[in-house]
Amino acid sequence: MKLRRYEIADTEAIMQLFYDTVHEVNIRDYTKAQVDAWASVNMDVEVWMSSLKSKLTYVAEEDGKVIGFGELEANGHIDRFYCHKDFQGRGVGSKILAEIEFKARNLRIQKLFVEASITAKPFFARRDFIVVKKQEVERRGQKFINFVMEKILFHDL
C-alpha cells in the first residue's frame, strides 16, 4: 500500500469508492433511502475535483488502485474519510489517519475533529477520538445520526 497526495486523475476513482463504500458498508447502519441521499448517483465530478483540491487530501493505493482517501482541512476538520469496501479492516484507514495526524501536528493544529458516521465511530474511538456530541443532520431530505468526535493533539498552544 502506498500513501500519497491527491491528484486530479484520482477524482473518478475516489467518487466511485465513496459511492460503493456508502452503499455497501454504511448500509449496515443506515437505511437505503439514507445511503441514496448520502451518496447520490448524480455526483458532479467538477464539484468533487474542486473540493478534493481545496483540502489536504491523502490517497491510499495498491497496485495503482485507489483503496482509500481522507481529507484534512486547515482548522483540523477531517472531512471525507473512506476506505474501499473490499479493503475494510486492513489498515488502510489507520495509515491515512496516521498521515493526517502527522501533518496536523507539523502544522501545529491543536485538535482534529470529525463527524463520524455510526459505522466509522468505532474506528475513530479506537484511535483516541472522543465523542463530543451525537447529532442529527439532514441531507437531501433524509435525517442521519452521526457523532462529532475530536482528538486533542496539543494541550499547550
Coordinates of N, CA and C in Angstrom, one line a residue:
M1 N 0.8 -1.2 0.0 CA 0.0 0.0 0.0 C 0.9 1.2 0.0
K2 N 0.5 2.2 -0.9 CA 1.3 3.4 -1.0 C 0.3 4.6 -0.6
L3 N 0.9 5.6 0.1 CA 0.1 6.7 0.5 C 0.7 7.9 -0.1
R4 N -0.2 8.8 -0.7 CA 0.3 10.0 -1.4 C -0.8 11.0 -1.4
R5 N -0.4 12.2 -1.9 CA -1.4 13.3 -2.0 C -2.3 13.1 -3.2
Y6 N -3.5 13.6 -3.1 CA -4.5 13.6 -4.2 C -3.9 14.2 -5.5
E7 N -4.3 13.5 -6.6 CA -4.0 14.1 -8.0 C -5.4 14.1 -8.7
I8 N -5.5 15.1 -9.6 CA -6.8 15.2 -10.3 C -7.3 13.9 -11.0
A9 N -6.3 13.2 -11.5 CA -6.7 11.9 -12.1 C -7.3 10.9 -11.2
D10 N -7.3 11.1 -9.9 CA -7.9 10.2 -8.9 C -9.4 10.5 -8.7
T11 N -9.9 11.6 -9.2 CA -11.2 12.0 -8.8 C -12.3 11.0 -9.1
E12 N -12.4 10.4 -10.3 CA -13.5 9.5 -10.5 C -13.4 8.2 -9.7
A13 N -12.1 7.8 -9.5 CA -12.0 6.6 -8.7 C -12.4 6.9 -7.2
I14 N -12.1 8.0 -6.7 CA -12.5 8.4 -5.4 C -14.0 8.5 -5.3
M15 N -14.6 9.1 -6.3 CA -16.1 9.2 -6.3 C -16.7 7.8 -6.3
Q16 N -16.2 6.9 -7.1 CA -16.7 5.5 -7.1 C -16.5 4.8 -5.8
L17 N -15.3 5.0 -5.2 CA -15.0 4.4 -3.9 C -16.0 4.9 -2.8
F18 N -16.3 6.2 -2.8 CA -17.2 6.8 -1.9 C -18.6 6.2 -2.1
Y19 N -19.1 6.2 -3.3 CA -20.4 5.7 -3.6 C -20.5 4.2 -3.1
D20 N -19.5 3.4 -3.5 CA -19.6 2.0 -3.2 C -19.5 1.7 -1.7
T21 N -18.6 2.5 -1.0 CA -18.5 2.3 0.4 C -19.8 2.6 1.2
V22 N -20.4 3.8 0.8 CA -21.6 4.2 1.5 C -22.7 3.1 1.2
H23 N -22.8 2.7 0.0 CA -23.9 1.8 -0.4 C -23.7 0.3 0.0
E24 N -22.4 -0.1 0.3 CA -22.2 -1.5 0.6 C -21.6 -1.7 2.0
V25 N -21.1 -0.6 2.6 CA -20.6 -0.8 4.0 C -21.5 0.0 5.0
N26 N -21.8 1.3 4.7 CA -22.6 2.1 5.6 C -24.0 1.6 5.7
I27 N -24.5 0.9 4.7 CA -25.8 0.3 4.6 C -26.1 -0.5 5.8
R28 N -25.1 -1.0 6.5 CA -25.3 -1.8 7.8 C -25.9 -1.0 8.8
D29 N -25.7 0.3 8.8 CA -26.1 1.2 9.9 C -27.2 2.3 9.5
Y30 N -27.4 2.3 8.2 CA -28.4 3.3 7.7 C -29.3 2.7 6.7
T31 N -30.5 3.3 6.4 CA -31.5 2.8 5.5 C -31.0 3.0 4.1
K32 N -31.7 2.3 3.2 CA -31.5 2.5 1.7 C -31.7 4.0 1.3
A33 N -32.8 4.6 1.8 CA -33.1 6.0 1.5 C -32.0 6.9 2.0
Q34 N -31.5 6.6 3.2 CA -30.4 7.4 3.7 C -29.1 7.3 2.9
V35 N -28.7 6.1 2.5 CA -27.5 6.0 1.8 C -27.7 6.6 0.4
D36 N -28.8 6.5 -0.2 CA -29.1 7.1 -1.5 C -29.0 8.6 -1.5
A37 N -29.4 9.2 -0.3 CA -29.3 10.6 -0.2 C -27.9 11.0 0.1
W38 N -27.2 10.2 0.8 CA -25.8 10.5 1.3 C -24.8 10.4 0.0
A39 N -25.0 9.4 -0.7 CA -24.1 9.2 -1.9 C -25.0 9.0 -3.1
S40 N -25.3 10.0 -3.8 CA -26.2 10.0 -4.9 C -25.5 9.5 -6.2
V41 N -26.3 9.0 -7.1 CA -25.8 8.5 -8.4 C -25.4 9.7 -9.2
N42 N -25.9 10.9 -8.9 CA -25.7 12.1 -9.7 C -24.7 13.0 -9.1
M43 N -23.5 12.5 -8.8 CA -22.5 13.4 -8.2 C -21.8 14.2 -9.3
D44 N -21.4 15.4 -9.0 CA -20.8 16.3 -10.0 C -19.2 16.2 -9.9
V45 N -18.6 15.7 -10.9 CA -17.1 15.5 -10.9 C -16.4 16.8 -10.7
E46 N -16.9 17.9 -11.3 CA -16.2 19.2 -11.1 C -16.3 19.7 -9.6
V47 N -17.4 19.5 -9.0 CA -17.6 19.8 -7.6 C -16.6 19.0 -6.7
W48 N -16.5 17.7 -7.0 CA -15.6 16.8 -6.3 C -14.2 17.3 -6.5
M49 N -13.8 17.5 -7.7 CA -12.4 17.9 -8.0 C -12.1 19.2 -7.2
S50 N -12.9 20.2 -7.3 CA -12.7 21.4 -6.6 C -12.5 21.2 -5.1
S51 N -13.4 20.4 -4.5 CA -13.4 20.1 -3.1 C -12.1 19.3 -2.7
L52 N -11.8 18.3 -3.4 CA -10.6 17.5 -3.1 C -9.3 18.3 -3.2
K53 N -9.3 19.2 -4.2 CA -8.1 20.1 -4.4 C -8.0 21.1 -3.3
S54 N -9.1 21.5 -2.7 CA -9.1 22.6 -1.7 C -8.6 22.2 -0.3
K55 N -8.4 20.9 -0.1 CA -8.0 20.3 1.2 C -6.7 19.6 1.0
L56 N -6.1 19.2 2.2 CA -5.0 18.2 2.1 C -5.6 16.8 2.0
T57 N -5.7 16.3 0.8 CA -6.3 15.0 0.6 C -5.3 14.0 0.4
Y58 N -5.4 12.9 1.2 CA -4.4 11.8 1.1 C -5.1 10.6 0.4
V59 N -4.4 9.9 -0.4 CA -5.0 8.8 -1.2 C -4.1 7.6 -0.9
A60 N -4.7 6.5 -0.5 CA -4.0 5.2 -0.4 C -4.3 4.4 -1.7
E61 N -3.2 3.8 -2.2 CA -3.4 3.0 -3.4 C -2.6 1.7 -3.3
E62 N -3.1 0.7 -4.0 CA -2.4 -0.6 -4.1 C -2.5 -1.1 -5.5
D63 N -1.4 -1.4 -6.1 CA -1.4 -1.8 -7.5 C -2.1 -0.8 -8.4
G64 N -1.9 0.5 -8.1 CA -2.5 1.5 -8.9 C -3.9 1.8 -8.7
K65 N -4.5 1.1 -7.8 CA -6.0 1.2 -7.5 C -6.2 2.0 -6.2
V66 N -7.1 3.0 -6.3 CA -7.4 3.8 -5.1 C -8.2 2.9 -4.1
I67 N -7.6 2.8 -2.9 CA -8.3 1.9 -1.9 C -8.7 2.7 -0.6
G68 N -8.5 4.0 -0.6 CA -8.9 4.8 0.5 C -8.5 6.3 0.3
F69 N -9.2 7.2 1.0 CA -8.8 8.6 1.0 C -9.3 9.3 2.2
G70 N -8.7 10.4 2.6 CA -9.1 11.2 3.7 C -8.7 12.6 3.5
E71 N -9.5 13.5 4.0 CA -9.2 15.0 3.8 C -9.0 15.7 5.1
L72 N -8.0 16.5 5.2 CA -7.7 17.4 6.3 C -7.9 18.8 5.9
E73 N -8.7 19.5 6.7 CA -8.8 21.0 6.5 C -7.9 21.7 7.4
A74 N -7.6 23.0 7.1 CA -6.7 23.8 7.9 C -7.1 23.9 9.3
N75 N -8.3 23.8 9.6 CA -8.8 24.0 11.0 C -8.8 22.7 11.8
G76 N -8.3 21.6 11.2 CA -8.2 20.3 11.9 C -9.4 19.4 11.6
H77 N -10.3 19.9 10.8 CA -11.5 19.1 10.4 C -11.1 18.0 9.5
I78 N -11.5 16.7 9.8 CA -11.3 15.6 8.8 C -12.7 15.5 8.1
D79 N -12.7 15.8 6.9 CA -13.9 15.9 6.1 C -14.2 14.5 5.7
R80 N -14.2 14.2 4.4 CA -14.5 12.8 3.9 C -13.3 11.9 4.3
F81 N -13.7 10.7 4.7 CA -12.7 9.7 5.1 C -13.3 8.4 4.8
Y82 N -12.8 7.7 3.7 CA -13.4 6.5 3.3 C -12.4 5.4 2.9
C83 N -12.7 4.2 3.2 CA -11.9 3.1 2.7 C -12.7 2.2 1.8
H84 N -12.0 1.7 0.8 CA -12.7 0.8 -0.2 C -13.4 -0.3 0.5
K85 N -14.6 -0.7 0.0 CA -15.4 -1.7 0.5 C -14.7 -3.1 0.6
D86 N -13.8 -3.3 -0.3 CA -13.0 -4.6 -0.3 C -11.7 -4.5 0.6
F87 N -11.5 -3.4 1.2 CA -10.2 -3.2 2.0 C -10.5 -2.8 3.4
Q88 N -11.7 -3.0 3.9 CA -12.1 -2.7 5.2 C -11.3 -3.6 6.2
G89 N -10.8 -3.0 7.3 CA -10.1 -3.7 8.3 C -8.7 -4.2 8.0
R90 N -8.1 -3.6 6.9 CA -6.8 -4.0 6.5 C -5.7 -2.9 6.8
G91 N -6.0 -2.0 7.6 CA -5.0 -0.9 7.9 C -5.0 0.3 7.0
V92 N -5.9 0.3 6.0 CA -5.9 1.5 5.1 C -6.3 2.7 5.8
G93 N -7.4 2.7 6.6 CA -7.8 3.9 7.3 C -6.8 4.3 8.4
S94 N -6.2 3.3 9.0 CA -5.2 3.6 10.0 C -4.0 4.4 9.4
K95 N -3.6 3.9 8.3 CA -2.4 4.6 7.6 C -2.8 6.0 7.2
I96 N -4.0 6.2 6.6 CA -4.4 7.5 6.2 C -4.5 8.4 7.4
L97 N -5.1 7.9 8.5 CA -5.3 8.8 9.7 C -4.0 9.1 10.3
A98 N -3.0 8.2 10.3 CA -1.7 8.5 10.9 C -1.0 9.6 10.1
E99 N -1.2 9.6 8.8 CA -0.6 10.7 7.9 C -1.3 12.0 8.2
I100 N -2.6 12.0 8.3 CA -3.3 13.2 8.6 C -2.9 13.7 10.0
E101 N -2.8 12.9 11.0 CA -2.4 13.3 12.3 C -0.9 13.9 12.3
F102 N 0.0 13.2 11.6 CA 1.3 13.7 11.4 C 1.4 15.1 10.8
K103 N 0.6 15.3 9.7 CA 0.6 16.6 9.0 C 0.0 17.6 10.0
A104 N -1.1 17.3 10.7 CA -1.7 18.2 11.6 C -0.8 18.7 12.7
R105 N 0.0 17.7 13.2 CA 1.0 18.1 14.3 C 2.1 19.0 13.7
N106 N 2.5 18.7 12.5 CA 3.5 19.6 11.8 C 3.0 21.0 11.6
L107 N 1.7 21.1 11.3 CA 1.0 22.4 11.1 C 0.6 23.0 12.4
R108 N 0.9 22.4 13.6 CA 0.6 22.8 14.9 C -0.9 23.0 15.1
I109 N -1.7 22.2 14.4 CA -3.2 22.2 14.6 C -3.4 21.6 16.0
Q110 N -4.2 22.3 16.8 CA -4.4 21.8 18.2 C -5.2 20.6 18.3
K111 N -6.3 20.4 17.5 CA -7.1 19.2 17.6 C -7.6 18.8 16.3
L112 N -7.9 17.5 16.1 CA -8.6 17.0 15.0 C -10.0 16.8 15.3
F113 N -10.9 17.0 14.4 CA -12.3 16.7 14.7 C -13.0 16.2 13.4
V114 N -14.0 15.4 13.6 CA -14.7 14.7 12.5 C -16.2 14.5 12.9
E115 N -17.0 14.4 11.9 CA -18.4 14.0 12.1 C -18.5 12.5 11.6
A116 N -18.3 11.6 12.6 CA -18.2 10.2 12.2 C -19.6 9.6 12.1
S117 N -19.8 8.8 11.1 CA -21.0 8.0 10.9 C -21.1 7.0 12.0
I118 N -22.2 6.4 12.2 CA -22.4 5.3 13.1 C -21.3 4.2 12.8
T119 N -21.1 4.0 11.5 CA -20.2 2.9 11.0 C -18.8 3.3 11.4
A120 N -18.4 4.5 11.3 CA -17.0 4.9 11.5 C -16.7 5.3 12.9
K121 N -17.7 5.4 13.7 CA -17.4 5.8 15.1 C -16.5 4.9 15.9
P122 N -16.6 3.6 15.8 CA -15.7 2.7 16.5 C -14.2 2.8 16.0
F123 N -14.1 3.0 14.7 CA -12.7 3.2 14.1 C -12.0 4.4 14.8
F124 N -12.7 5.6 14.8 CA -12.1 6.8 15.4 C -12.0 6.6 17.0
A125 N -12.9 6.0 17.6 CA -12.8 5.7 19.1 C -11.6 4.9 19.4
R126 N -11.2 3.9 18.6 CA -10.1 3.1 18.8 C -8.8 3.9 18.7
R127 N -8.9 5.1 18.0 CA -7.7 5.9 17.8 C -7.7 7.2 18.6
D128 N -8.3 7.0 19.8 CA -8.3 8.1 20.8 C -9.2 9.3 20.5
F129 N -10.1 9.2 19.6 CA -11.1 10.3 19.4 C -12.2 10.1 20.4
I130 N -12.7 11.2 21.0 CA -13.8 11.1 22.0 C -15.0 11.7 21.4
V131 N -16.2 11.2 21.8 CA -17.4 11.8 21.3 C -17.7 13.1 22.0
V132 N -17.9 14.1 21.3 CA -18.3 15.4 21.9 C -19.8 15.5 21.9
K133 N -20.4 15.1 20.9 CA -21.9 15.0 20.9 C -22.4 14.1 19.8
K134 N -23.6 13.6 20.0 CA -24.4 12.9 19.0 C -25.2 13.9 18.3
Q135 N -25.4 13.8 17.0 CA -26.2 14.8 16.4 C -27.0 14.2 15.2
E136 N -28.0 15.0 14.8 CA -28.8 14.6 13.7 C -28.6 15.6 12.6
V137 N -28.2 15.1 11.4 CA -28.0 16.1 10.3 C -29.0 15.7 9.1
E138 N -29.2 16.6 8.2 CA -30.1 16.3 7.1 C -29.3 16.5 5.8
R139 N -29.6 15.5 4.9 CA -29.0 15.6 3.5 C -30.1 15.1 2.6
R140 N -30.4 16.0 1.6 CA -31.4 15.6 0.6 C -32.7 15.1 1.2
G141 N -33.1 15.7 2.2 CA -34.4 15.3 2.9 C -34.3 14.1 3.8
Q142 N -33.2 13.5 4.0 CA -33.0 12.4 4.9 C -32.3 12.8 6.2
K143 N -32.7 12.4 7.3 CA -32.1 12.7 8.6 C -31.1 11.5 8.9
F144 N -29.9 11.9 9.4 CA -28.9 10.9 9.8 C -28.4 11.2 11.2
I145 N -28.0 10.2 11.9 CA -27.3 10.3 13.1 C -25.8 10.2 12.8
N146 N -25.1 11.1 13.4 CA -23.6 10.9 13.4 C -23.0 11.5 14.7
F147 N -21.7 11.5 14.8 CA -21.1 11.8 16.1 C -20.0 12.8 15.8
V148 N -20.0 14.0 16.5 CA -18.9 14.9 16.5 C -17.9 14.3 17.4
M149 N -16.7 14.0 16.9 CA -15.6 13.4 17.7 C -14.4 14.2 17.5
E150 N -13.5 14.3 18.6 CA -12.3 15.1 18.5 C -11.1 14.3 19.2
K151 N -10.0 14.7 18.8 CA -8.7 14.3 19.4 C -7.8 15.5 19.6
I152 N -7.5 15.7 20.8 CA -6.6 16.8 21.2 C -5.1 16.4 20.8
L153 N -4.5 17.2 20.0 CA -3.1 17.0 19.6 C -2.1 17.7 20.5
F154 N -2.5 19.0 20.9 CA -1.6 19.8 21.7 C -2.5 20.5 22.8
H155 N -2.0 20.4 24.0 CA -2.8 21.0 25.1 C -2.3 22.4 25.4
D156 N -1.1 22.7 24.9 CA -0.4 23.9 25.4 C -0.3 25.0 24.3
L157 N -1.1 25.0 23.3 CA -1.0 26.1 22.3 C -1.8 27.3 22.7

